[in-house]
Short mmCIF file of C-alpha atoms in Angstrom, two decimals:
data_model
loop_
_atom_site.label_atom_id
_atom_site.label_comp_id
_atom_site.label_asym_id
_atom_site.label_seq_id
_atom_site.Cartn_x
_atom_site.Cartn_y
_atom_site.Cartn_z
CA GLN A 601 0.00 0.00 0.00
CA GLN A 602 1.30 3.42 -0.93
CA LYS A 603 2.12 5.67 1.99
CA VAL A 604 0.71 8.72 0.21
CA GLN A 605 -2.72 8.63 -1.46
CA GLN A 606 -4.06 11.24 -3.84
CA SER A 607 -7.51 12.07 -5.16
CA PRO A 608 -9.03 12.50 -7.61
CA GLU A 609 -7.06 10.58 -10.27
CA SER A 610 -8.05 13.17 -12.84
CA LEU A 611 -9.73 16.54 -12.76
CA SER A 612 -11.02 18.89 -15.42
CA VAL A 613 -11.76 22.57 -14.74
CA PRO A 614 -12.60 25.50 -17.03
CA GLU A 615 -10.09 28.26 -17.57
CA GLY A 616 -10.39 30.75 -14.73
CA GLY A 617 -11.89 28.14 -12.42
CA MET A 618 -10.70 26.70 -9.12
CA ALA A 619 -8.93 23.31 -9.01
CA SER A 620 -8.73 21.40 -5.72
CA LEU A 621 -6.41 18.41 -5.26
CA ASN A 622 -6.27 16.19 -2.19
CA CYS A 623 -3.65 14.07 -0.48
CA THR A 624 -3.63 11.91 2.64
CA SER A 625 -0.93 9.93 4.37
CA SER A 626 -1.18 6.66 6.24
CA ASP A 627 2.06 7.26 8.15
CA ARG A 628 2.05 9.56 11.20
CA ASN A 629 5.81 9.77 10.85
CA PHE A 630 5.35 12.11 7.88
CA GLN A 631 5.76 15.76 8.79
CA TYR A 632 6.97 17.47 5.62
CA PHE A 633 4.77 17.72 2.55
CA TRP A 634 5.48 18.88 -0.97
CA TRP A 635 3.56 19.38 -4.17
CA TYR A 636 5.35 18.64 -7.45
CA ARG A 637 4.12 19.37 -10.95
CA GLN A 638 5.03 17.46 -14.10
CA HIS A 639 4.28 18.74 -17.58
CA SER A 640 4.17 16.23 -20.41
CA GLY A 641 7.64 15.13 -21.52
CA GLU A 642 9.41 16.69 -18.56
CA GLY A 643 10.59 15.68 -15.13
CA PRO A 644 8.64 16.70 -12.00
CA LYS A 645 9.39 20.14 -10.56
CA ALA A 646 8.81 21.26 -7.00
CA LEU A 647 5.83 23.60 -6.77
CA MET A 648 5.56 24.35 -3.08
CA SER A 649 6.08 22.88 0.36
CA ILE A 650 4.07 23.01 3.57
CA PHE A 651 5.22 21.91 7.00
CA SER A 652 2.91 23.73 9.44
CA ASP A 653 -0.81 23.42 10.09
CA GLY A 654 -2.93 25.85 8.15
CA ASP A 655 -2.64 27.58 4.81
CA LYS A 656 0.34 28.62 2.75
CA LYS A 657 -0.23 30.86 -0.27
CA GLU A 658 2.10 31.38 -3.21
CA GLY A 659 0.50 33.41 -5.98
CA ARG A 660 -2.50 31.51 -7.38
CA PHE A 661 -1.57 28.39 -5.40
CA THR A 662 -2.68 27.69 -1.82
CA ALA A 663 -1.68 24.60 0.13
CA HIS A 664 -3.46 23.51 3.28
CA LEU A 665 -2.18 21.06 5.89
CA ASN A 666 -4.02 19.38 8.74
CA LYS A 667 -1.44 17.36 10.66
CA ALA A 668 -4.00 15.74 12.94
CA SER A 669 -5.73 14.08 9.98
CA LEU A 670 -2.58 13.95 7.81
CA HIS A 671 -4.50 15.66 5.04
CA VAL A 672 -2.95 18.04 2.55
CA SER A 673 -4.69 19.90 -0.23
CA LEU A 674 -3.67 22.15 -3.11
CA HIS A 675 -6.01 24.80 -4.50
CA ILE A 676 -5.31 26.58 -7.75
CA ARG A 677 -7.42 29.66 -8.37
CA ASP A 678 -7.87 31.31 -11.76
CA SER A 679 -6.62 28.12 -13.43
CA GLN A 680 -4.78 28.55 -16.73
CA PRO A 681 -4.26 26.08 -19.60
CA SER A 682 -0.56 26.10 -18.68
CA ASP A 683 -1.54 24.57 -15.31
CA SER A 684 -2.58 21.40 -17.14
CA ALA A 685 -0.15 18.79 -15.80
CA LEU A 686 0.28 15.82 -13.50
CA TYR A 687 0.43 16.92 -9.84
CA PHE A 688 2.16 14.80 -7.22
CA CYS A 689 1.87 15.03 -3.48
CA ALA A 690 5.03 13.91 -1.66
CA ALA A 691 6.00 13.46 1.98
CA ARG A 692 9.02 12.98 4.19
CA GLY A 693 9.17 11.50 7.65
CA MET A 694 11.20 12.25 10.74
CA SER A 695 12.88 8.83 10.63
CA ASN A 696 14.62 9.63 7.32
CA TYR A 697 14.57 13.23 6.15
CA ASN A 698 16.26 12.38 2.89
CA VAL A 699 13.68 10.01 1.39
CA LEU A 700 10.65 11.50 -0.35
CA TYR A 701 7.57 9.33 -0.91
CA PHE A 702 5.23 10.23 -3.77
CA GLY A 703 1.56 9.65 -4.36
CA SER A 704 0.13 8.30 -7.62
CA GLY A 705 -0.70 11.76 -8.97
CA THR A 706 -3.69 13.81 -10.13
CA LYS A 707 -3.96 14.70 -13.80
CA LEU A 708 -5.31 18.23 -14.13
CA THR A 709 -6.77 19.48 -17.38
CA VAL A 710 -7.70 23.14 -17.71
CA GLU A 711 -10.04 23.64 -20.63
CA PRO A 712 -9.88 26.97 -22.55
CA GLU B 99 18.23 26.12 -11.56
CA ALA B 100 19.96 22.89 -10.59
CA ALA B 101 20.95 20.67 -13.52
CA VAL B 102 20.40 16.91 -13.73
CA THR B 103 21.14 15.19 -17.04
CA GLN B 104 20.01 11.68 -17.91
CA SER B 105 21.04 9.48 -20.80
CA PRO B 106 19.81 7.95 -22.96
CA ARG B 107 16.39 9.61 -23.36
CA ASN B 108 14.94 6.44 -24.88
CA LYS B 109 16.11 2.84 -24.75
CA VAL B 110 14.69 -0.36 -26.20
CA THR B 111 16.06 -3.75 -25.18
CA VAL B 112 14.98 -7.36 -25.19
CA THR B 113 14.10 -9.62 -22.26
CA GLY B 114 17.33 -10.75 -20.60
CA GLY B 115 19.28 -7.83 -21.98
CA ASN B 116 21.76 -5.66 -20.10
CA VAL B 117 20.92 -1.96 -19.63
CA THR B 118 22.72 0.92 -17.95
CA LEU B 119 21.00 4.25 -17.34
CA SER B 120 23.22 7.23 -16.59
CA CYS B 121 22.68 10.35 -14.53
CA ARG B 122 24.95 13.33 -13.93
CA GLN B 123 24.30 16.32 -11.69
CA THR B 124 26.38 19.46 -11.61
CA ASN B 125 24.82 20.93 -8.48
CA SER B 126 27.32 19.58 -5.94
CA HIS B 127 24.41 17.81 -4.25
CA ASN B 128 25.16 14.99 -1.87
CA TYR B 129 22.01 12.97 -2.47
CA MET B 130 21.03 11.29 -5.74
CA TYR B 131 17.99 9.13 -6.39
CA TRP B 132 16.55 6.75 -8.98
CA TYR B 133 12.76 6.59 -9.28
CA ARG B 134 10.50 4.76 -11.70
CA GLN B 135 7.19 6.25 -12.83
CA ASP B 136 4.25 4.07 -13.75
CA THR B 137 0.61 5.00 -14.27
CA GLY B 138 -1.37 4.33 -11.12
CA HIS B 139 1.75 4.09 -8.96
CA GLY B 140 3.28 7.52 -9.28
CA LEU B 141 6.99 7.72 -8.54
CA ARG B 142 8.58 4.84 -6.65
CA LEU B 143 12.08 4.93 -5.20
CA ILE B 144 14.48 2.27 -6.46
CA HIS B 145 17.85 3.24 -4.96
CA TYR B 146 19.53 6.33 -3.60
CA SER B 147 22.98 7.45 -2.49
CA TYR B 148 24.44 10.13 -0.24
CA GLY B 149 27.89 10.17 -1.80
CA ALA B 150 30.46 8.41 -3.95
CA GLY B 151 30.63 4.72 -3.12
CA ASN B 152 27.43 4.77 -1.04
CA LEU B 153 24.20 2.97 -1.94
CA GLN B 154 20.89 2.83 -0.09
CA ILE B 155 17.97 0.57 -0.95
CA GLY B 156 14.62 2.12 -1.82
CA ASP B 157 11.11 0.67 -1.96
CA VAL B 158 11.31 -1.30 -5.25
CA PRO B 159 14.94 -2.48 -5.58
CA ASP B 160 14.38 -6.00 -6.95
CA GLY B 161 16.05 -6.49 -10.33
CA TYR B 162 18.07 -3.29 -10.08
CA LYS B 163 21.62 -2.46 -9.12
CA ALA B 164 23.04 1.02 -8.79
CA THR B 165 26.46 2.55 -8.43
CA ARG B 166 27.61 6.05 -7.46
CA THR B 167 31.05 6.47 -8.93
CA THR B 168 31.59 10.15 -8.16
CA GLN B 169 29.76 13.03 -6.51
CA GLU B 170 28.28 13.81 -9.94
CA ASP B 171 27.51 10.40 -11.46
CA PHE B 172 24.91 7.80 -10.50
CA PHE B 173 24.14 4.74 -12.64
CA LEU B 174 21.20 2.33 -12.65
CA LEU B 175 21.91 -1.20 -13.93
CA LEU B 176 19.43 -3.78 -15.15
CA GLU B 177 21.44 -6.95 -15.70
CA LEU B 178 18.61 -9.25 -16.84
CA ALA B 179 15.92 -6.90 -18.04
CA SER B 180 12.29 -8.08 -17.85
CA PRO B 181 9.11 -6.63 -19.44
CA SER B 182 7.95 -5.58 -15.94
CA GLN B 183 10.82 -3.08 -15.93
CA THR B 184 9.34 -1.20 -18.88
CA SER B 185 8.88 2.22 -17.34
CA LEU B 186 9.89 5.87 -17.25
CA TYR B 187 12.97 6.32 -15.07
CA PHE B 188 13.90 9.55 -13.32
CA CYS B 189 17.08 10.57 -11.59
CA ALA B 190 17.02 13.34 -9.00
CA SER B 191 19.41 15.13 -6.69
CA SER B 192 19.16 17.17 -3.49
CA VAL B 193 21.16 18.55 -0.60
CA PRO B 194 20.87 16.85 2.79
CA GLY B 195 18.93 18.59 5.49
CA GLN B 196 16.00 18.61 7.87
CA GLY B 197 13.19 17.70 5.48
CA ASN B 198 12.54 20.93 3.63
CA GLU B 199 14.88 20.36 0.68
CA ARG B 200 13.46 19.97 -2.79
CA LEU B 201 14.46 17.33 -5.32
CA PHE B 202 15.71 18.37 -8.75
CA PHE B 203 14.76 15.89 -11.47
CA GLY B 204 16.18 15.07 -14.87
CA HIS B 205 14.03 14.73 -18.00
CA GLY B 206 13.74 10.98 -17.66
CA THR B 207 14.66 7.85 -19.62
CA LYS B 208 11.90 5.86 -21.28
CA LEU B 209 12.83 2.18 -21.21
CA SER B 210 11.01 -0.50 -23.16
CA VAL B 211 11.81 -4.18 -22.56
CA LEU B 212 10.39 -6.36 -25.32
#
């Protein structure tokens, strides 16, 4: 069983709309969460990190973390066609800071 | 932006064949990683290393060997390739730390085992 689960598998939103992606962990050891984005034909790139309870905003992107429920979400407002990509949630635990575990990904399509 | 270069970009081999995937990073990062990406599984860690001569086992190591020859170079070896190893392989690098360090990925190697 994967340690990081993502939902939905795929998501389609209209241009200018809000996209919401979810991630949960089954391991209470995980304390550090990341979102990575992968455009077609490229390697994943780090989008943003969140380590504290609450919201973290970076431009049109807002991440939310609830450590008690081990739930992380990513919200993209005013979605653009260039946001169409595969989004991965990833987590690290206190037992080994240097290993990053990834979820299975959410494919986001922003329709013009 | 940190640079990670993988070669080849595409590779086709036959079952039982011998394959070596190469990765070079010019970021002076200590840590290097090999992941495989498959639909429905996301990215799964095969092996990683924190320096020349070091090797750590990841979550899906069976059928794979790896070697870190220098700070810059990390190789993934498939000595008896099987169709189940058909996948997209990514190399990544990072600095060591307390959990808030990002990984820098290469563009990937698409491997097909016929």
